[in-house]
């Protein structure tokens, strides 16, 4: 019933009930896999055989696929076209006048898009199944500074409010006679009048808020406690350790392969 | 509990002091009301007592302040956390922004002060009930009306059980019935805990119902300080931009026309007026 902070979609099963650190480590492991694997087929397999089933298990498959493709489609298209023509290579697939479309370029574009897809997917999986405040709480318990945790959580929370405030200020300026439609110059001028009040009001606000937070003990030295209980388990600890070893191994192998003289 | 000697403060970029040689003392368990026109320095006085000066506003500060044995101007707001609770005028900037439900928001201060988790739930529940927000415990703090935000700000401070409570128009956005209820529960709670309360409130009728003592500020100076009923009925308030209640004005005019005998004190509240007419 409490509205979703950022992208989080609560579910009783799947990844959601796991400890935030487990999900973070999982995400980082998949990410390191994506940058270590040099064959686009393996990279796409990581997406299809690991991330998609995990999303299904967590009952977020719909939004997971929607967000992935919406963000990736423009990249995919432009990469496949541009790299195919301009990446250096020998194996010409077809030619358009003086331009040759090459297999090496296509391969590079696929690998790059695959990595983007996996990177994006792994991050999405984390965001969709994890409350950021809980993740930050877990990291704070492991030594992250409370200030940094606060900034991360509030930034995620503030972005949508910033947008609506922007609109409100835009409306107010328009009511005072500022023209916000029309030529590019006119719109640029409108933006010029929009940005300072937006920045100013958010700065003023954070100032008073920062002091109000201090008055509620934020930043006070000494032990802290937390309202939320993050449940962990021996099994998850083992999974995290294994993931970390796997990630390091993949990166190690990749580095060795790159460093080896041909 | 609170001791202020010759406190003067001037905001940066201004020349006229917002507080001008203010001196006052508040004992344990005292409930004191502060009145004065807009800009008379009421909020600034609270800022000084809560350690918000010079953290929030730099500027020129002279004089001595002691609050619960600490110097708020040197110590800053964080040292006073848990001892002094300040609910200020703008409720929106009192929401942490880092918590996703009212419960968690109210618990935020307790987390920072390291209260054991087992004790949190009870305290949070009690604070939310006190301000009438129990039904919204799971709601997001960003989806509240102005009045609800103000209730939340109050709950977030009350939950800390401070020895000293500074309330700067804490119910200005509440509906009249809600505001009355909230002030009554705050009064009952603070009386039980012997909390020292400084309340800024435009509605003198409510102030008189709860405050033992009242202070009048004018252009940063304390111009009157005494028993609430005496201070809040003084004709001199009219010239200071403070409107006396209709019960006071009605009784005053009745006395002037010799309709009733001159009482020791004019009434401020309806109850006091009723006693007078009996
Ligand atoms: N940030 C600021 N910078 C400069 N001057 C300020 C600032 N805040 C307040 N003042 C000035 O200080 C004086 C006292 O202001 P203060 O806010 O304490 O008044 P107040 O009695 O709380 O008024 P209100 O009833 O409107 O809340 C006013 O003259 C005001 O203009
Ligand atoms: Mg004020």
mmCIF file of C-alpha atoms in Angstrom, chain B residues 82-255:
data_model
loop_
_atom_site.group_PDB
_atom_site.id
_atom_site.type_symbol
_atom_site.label_atom_id
_atom_site.label_comp_id
_atom_site.label_asym_id
_atom_site.label_seq_id
_atom_site.Cartn_x
_atom_site.Cartn_y
_atom_site.Cartn_z
ATOM 1 C CA UNK B 82 16.567 14.815 21.425
ATOM 2 C CA UNK B 83 16.763 17.547 24.075
ATOM 3 C CA UNK B 84 15.241 20.468 22.210
ATOM 4 C CA UNK B 85 12.492 19.837 19.692
ATOM 5 C CA UNK B 86 11.682 22.584 17.194
ATOM 6 C CA UNK B 87 8.707 22.487 14.858
ATOM 7 C CA UNK B 88 9.124 25.376 12.459
ATOM 8 C CA UNK B 89 6.717 27.195 10.226
ATOM 9 C CA UNK B 90 7.333 25.484 6.890
ATOM 10 C CA UNK B 91 6.346 21.825 7.232
ATOM 11 C CA UNK B 92 7.605 20.723 3.819
ATOM 12 C CA UNK B 93 11.266 21.314 4.575
ATOM 13 C CA UNK B 94 10.931 19.273 7.765
ATOM 14 C CA UNK B 95 10.282 16.084 5.807
ATOM 15 C CA UNK B 96 13.532 14.153 5.487
ATOM 16 C CA UNK B 97 12.885 13.038 1.915
ATOM 17 C CA UNK B 98 14.713 9.802 2.597
ATOM 18 C CA UNK B 99 11.845 7.791 4.048
ATOM 19 C CA UNK B 100 8.916 6.322 2.210
ATOM 20 C CA UNK B 101 6.138 6.103 4.781
ATOM 21 C CA UNK B 102 4.944 8.270 7.654
ATOM 22 C CA UNK B 103 5.961 5.580 10.140
ATOM 23 C CA UNK B 104 9.479 5.486 8.806
ATOM 24 C CA UNK B 105 9.639 9.257 8.647
ATOM 25 C CA UNK B 106 8.660 9.576 12.303
ATOM 26 C CA UNK B 107 11.143 6.830 13.218
ATOM 27 C CA UNK B 108 13.973 8.663 11.413
ATOM 28 C CA UNK B 109 14.978 10.740 14.446
ATOM 29 C CA UNK B 110 14.840 7.709 16.727
ATOM 30 C CA UNK B 111 17.146 5.811 14.365
ATOM 31 C CA UNK B 112 19.621 8.669 14.458
ATOM 32 C CA UNK B 113 19.573 8.769 18.243
ATOM 33 C CA UNK B 114 20.102 5.017 18.396
ATOM 34 C CA UNK B 115 16.891 4.045 20.165
ATOM 35 C CA UNK B 116 16.641 0.243 20.336
ATOM 36 C CA UNK B 117 14.315 -1.095 17.654
ATOM 37 C CA UNK B 118 11.964 -2.784 20.136
ATOM 38 C CA UNK B 119 11.042 0.609 21.586
ATOM 39 C CA UNK B 120 10.522 2.333 18.247
ATOM 40 C CA UNK B 121 7.187 0.912 17.138
ATOM 41 C CA UNK B 122 5.397 1.971 20.315
ATOM 42 C CA UNK B 123 6.796 5.491 20.298
ATOM 43 C CA UNK B 124 6.048 5.987 16.600
ATOM 44 C CA UNK B 125 2.503 4.747 16.992
ATOM 45 C CA UNK B 126 1.898 7.014 19.962
ATOM 46 C CA UNK B 127 3.261 10.087 18.137
ATOM 47 C CA UNK B 128 1.167 9.435 15.023
ATOM 48 C CA UNK B 129 -1.948 8.956 17.149
ATOM 49 C CA UNK B 130 -1.272 12.181 19.008
ATOM 50 C CA UNK B 131 -1.396 14.231 15.807
ATOM 51 C CA UNK B 132 -4.234 12.225 14.292
ATOM 52 C CA UNK B 133 -2.269 10.489 11.543
ATOM 53 C CA UNK B 134 -2.628 6.858 12.645
ATOM 54 C CA UNK B 135 -4.719 5.980 9.585
ATOM 55 C CA UNK B 136 -2.032 7.208 7.200
ATOM 56 C CA UNK B 137 0.932 5.420 8.811
ATOM 57 C CA UNK B 138 1.857 3.634 5.577
ATOM 58 C CA UNK B 139 1.339 6.583 3.220
ATOM 59 C CA UNK B 140 4.221 8.381 1.489
ATOM 60 C CA UNK B 141 5.274 11.660 3.159
ATOM 61 C CA UNK B 142 5.172 13.271 -0.291
ATOM 62 C CA UNK B 143 1.488 12.550 -0.721
ATOM 63 C CA UNK B 144 0.121 14.647 2.105
ATOM 64 C CA UNK B 145 -1.928 17.824 2.261
ATOM 65 C CA UNK B 146 -0.368 20.878 3.887
ATOM 66 C CA UNK B 147 -2.169 20.251 7.146
ATOM 67 C CA UNK B 148 -1.129 16.611 7.153
ATOM 68 C CA UNK B 149 2.491 17.583 6.484
ATOM 69 C CA UNK B 150 2.304 19.887 9.464
ATOM 70 C CA UNK B 151 0.935 17.092 11.651
ATOM 71 C CA UNK B 152 3.775 14.881 10.446
ATOM 72 C CA UNK B 153 6.394 17.505 11.297
ATOM 73 C CA UNK B 154 4.973 17.729 14.801
ATOM 74 C CA UNK B 155 4.867 13.941 15.244
ATOM 75 C CA UNK B 156 8.482 13.640 14.056
ATOM 76 C CA UNK B 157 9.534 15.953 16.886
ATOM 77 C CA UNK B 158 7.160 14.716 19.615
ATOM 78 C CA UNK B 159 8.395 11.160 19.130
ATOM 79 C CA UNK B 160 11.832 12.272 20.349
ATOM 80 C CA UNK B 161 10.305 13.269 23.727
ATOM 81 C CA UNK B 162 12.367 16.462 24.058
ATOM 82 C CA UNK B 163 12.629 18.278 27.398
ATOM 83 C CA UNK B 164 12.038 21.559 25.583
ATOM 84 C CA UNK B 165 9.535 22.039 22.793
ATOM 85 C CA UNK B 166 9.618 25.076 20.496
ATOM 86 C CA UNK B 167 6.450 25.278 18.401
ATOM 87 C CA UNK B 168 6.310 27.940 15.694
ATOM 88 C CA UNK B 169 2.661 28.123 14.591
ATOM 89 C CA UNK B 170 2.506 24.325 14.509
ATOM 90 C CA UNK B 171 -1.171 24.189 13.548
ATOM 91 C CA UNK B 172 -1.450 27.144 11.154
ATOM 92 C CA UNK B 173 -2.577 24.887 8.283
ATOM 93 C CA UNK B 174 -4.872 22.626 10.279
ATOM 94 C CA UNK B 175 -8.640 22.886 10.225
ATOM 95 C CA UNK B 176 -9.973 24.529 13.410
ATOM 96 C CA UNK B 177 -11.292 21.326 14.953
ATOM 97 C CA UNK B 178 -8.109 19.416 14.167
ATOM 98 C CA UNK B 179 -5.886 22.210 15.412
ATOM 99 C CA UNK B 180 -7.740 22.414 18.714
ATOM 100 C CA UNK B 181 -7.442 18.663 19.245
ATOM 101 C CA UNK B 182 -3.735 18.625 18.411
ATOM 102 C CA UNK B 183 -2.924 21.525 20.731
ATOM 103 C CA UNK B 184 -4.921 19.891 23.504
ATOM 104 C CA UNK B 185 -3.078 16.588 23.181
ATOM 105 C CA UNK B 186 0.280 18.350 23.046
ATOM 106 C CA UNK B 187 -0.645 20.264 26.190
ATOM 107 C CA UNK B 188 -1.714 17.093 28.012
ATOM 108 C CA UNK B 189 1.426 15.243 26.969
ATOM 109 C CA UNK B 190 3.834 18.025 27.880
ATOM 110 C CA UNK B 191 2.113 18.625 31.229
ATOM 111 C CA UNK B 192 2.527 14.952 32.072
ATOM 112 C CA UNK B 193 6.209 14.962 31.097
ATOM 113 C CA UNK B 194 6.899 18.406 32.541
ATOM 114 C CA UNK B 195 8.162 19.553 29.150
ATOM 115 C CA UNK B 196 8.992 23.228 28.780
ATOM 116 C CA UNK B 197 6.960 24.631 25.882
ATOM 117 C CA UNK B 198 7.366 27.829 23.884
ATOM 118 C CA UNK B 199 4.369 28.236 21.584
ATOM 119 C CA UNK B 200 3.957 30.807 18.834
ATOM 120 C CA UNK B 201 0.306 30.997 17.896
ATOM 121 C CA UNK B 202 -1.832 33.634 16.175
ATOM 122 C CA UNK B 203 -5.077 32.446 17.761
ATOM 123 C CA UNK B 204 -4.852 33.973 21.225
ATOM 124 C CA UNK B 205 -7.878 32.074 22.389
ATOM 125 C CA UNK B 206 -6.036 28.763 22.144
ATOM 126 C CA UNK B 207 -2.878 30.174 23.524
ATOM 127 C CA UNK B 208 -4.731 31.417 26.593
ATOM 128 C CA UNK B 209 -6.336 28.020 27.067
ATOM 129 C CA UNK B 210 -2.941 26.391 27.522
ATOM 130 C CA UNK B 211 -0.214 28.922 28.277
ATOM 131 C CA UNK B 212 0.497 30.066 31.830
ATOM 132 C CA UNK B 213 2.554 32.950 30.647
ATOM 133 C CA UNK B 214 2.785 35.118 27.539
ATOM 134 C CA UNK B 215 5.506 37.211 25.970
ATOM 135 C CA UNK B 216 4.942 40.003 23.459
ATOM 136 C CA UNK B 217 7.591 40.835 20.865
ATOM 137 C CA UNK B 218 7.719 44.056 18.908
ATOM 138 C CA UNK B 219 10.479 44.801 16.392
ATOM 139 C CA UNK B 220 12.734 42.237 18.065
ATOM 140 C CA UNK B 221 12.194 43.485 21.612
ATOM 141 C CA UNK B 222 10.328 41.874 24.487
ATOM 142 C CA UNK B 223 7.729 44.537 25.308
ATOM 143 C CA UNK B 224 5.596 42.534 27.729
ATOM 144 C CA UNK B 225 6.038 39.356 29.746
ATOM 145 C CA UNK B 226 3.627 38.080 32.390
ATOM 146 C CA UNK B 227 0.590 35.943 33.201
ATOM 147 C CA UNK B 228 -1.099 34.946 29.935
ATOM 148 C CA UNK B 229 -4.532 36.319 30.752
ATOM 149 C CA UNK B 230 -3.185 39.696 31.785
ATOM 150 C CA UNK B 231 -0.859 40.056 28.800
ATOM 151 C CA UNK B 232 -3.282 38.780 26.168
ATOM 152 C CA UNK B 233 -6.059 41.194 27.186
ATOM 153 C CA UNK B 234 -3.915 44.341 27.418
ATOM 154 C CA UNK B 235 -5.289 47.181 25.223
ATOM 155 C CA UNK B 236 -1.700 47.965 24.190
ATOM 156 C CA UNK B 237 -1.719 44.822 22.014
ATOM 157 C CA UNK B 238 -3.877 46.595 19.405
ATOM 158 C CA UNK B 239 -1.082 48.998 18.547
ATOM 159 C CA UNK B 240 1.421 46.108 18.293
ATOM 160 C CA UNK B 241 -0.427 44.365 15.500
ATOM 161 C CA UNK B 242 -1.898 41.621 17.665
ATOM 162 C CA UNK B 243 -5.642 41.188 17.532
ATOM 163 C CA UNK B 244 -7.273 40.404 20.869
ATOM 164 C CA UNK B 245 -10.070 37.826 20.869
ATOM 165 C CA UNK B 246 -13.703 38.750 20.315
ATOM 166 C CA UNK B 247 -14.446 37.710 23.905
ATOM 167 C CA UNK B 248 -11.918 40.215 25.188
ATOM 168 C CA UNK B 249 -13.235 42.954 22.919
ATOM 169 C CA UNK B 250 -16.875 42.200 23.731
ATOM 170 C CA UNK B 251 -16.234 42.201 27.468
ATOM 171 C CA UNK B 252 -14.198 45.383 27.198
ATOM 172 C CA UNK B 253 -16.971 47.147 25.354
ATOM 173 C CA UNK B 254 -19.571 45.838 27.843
ATOM 174 C CA UNK B 255 -17.497 47.216 30.708
#
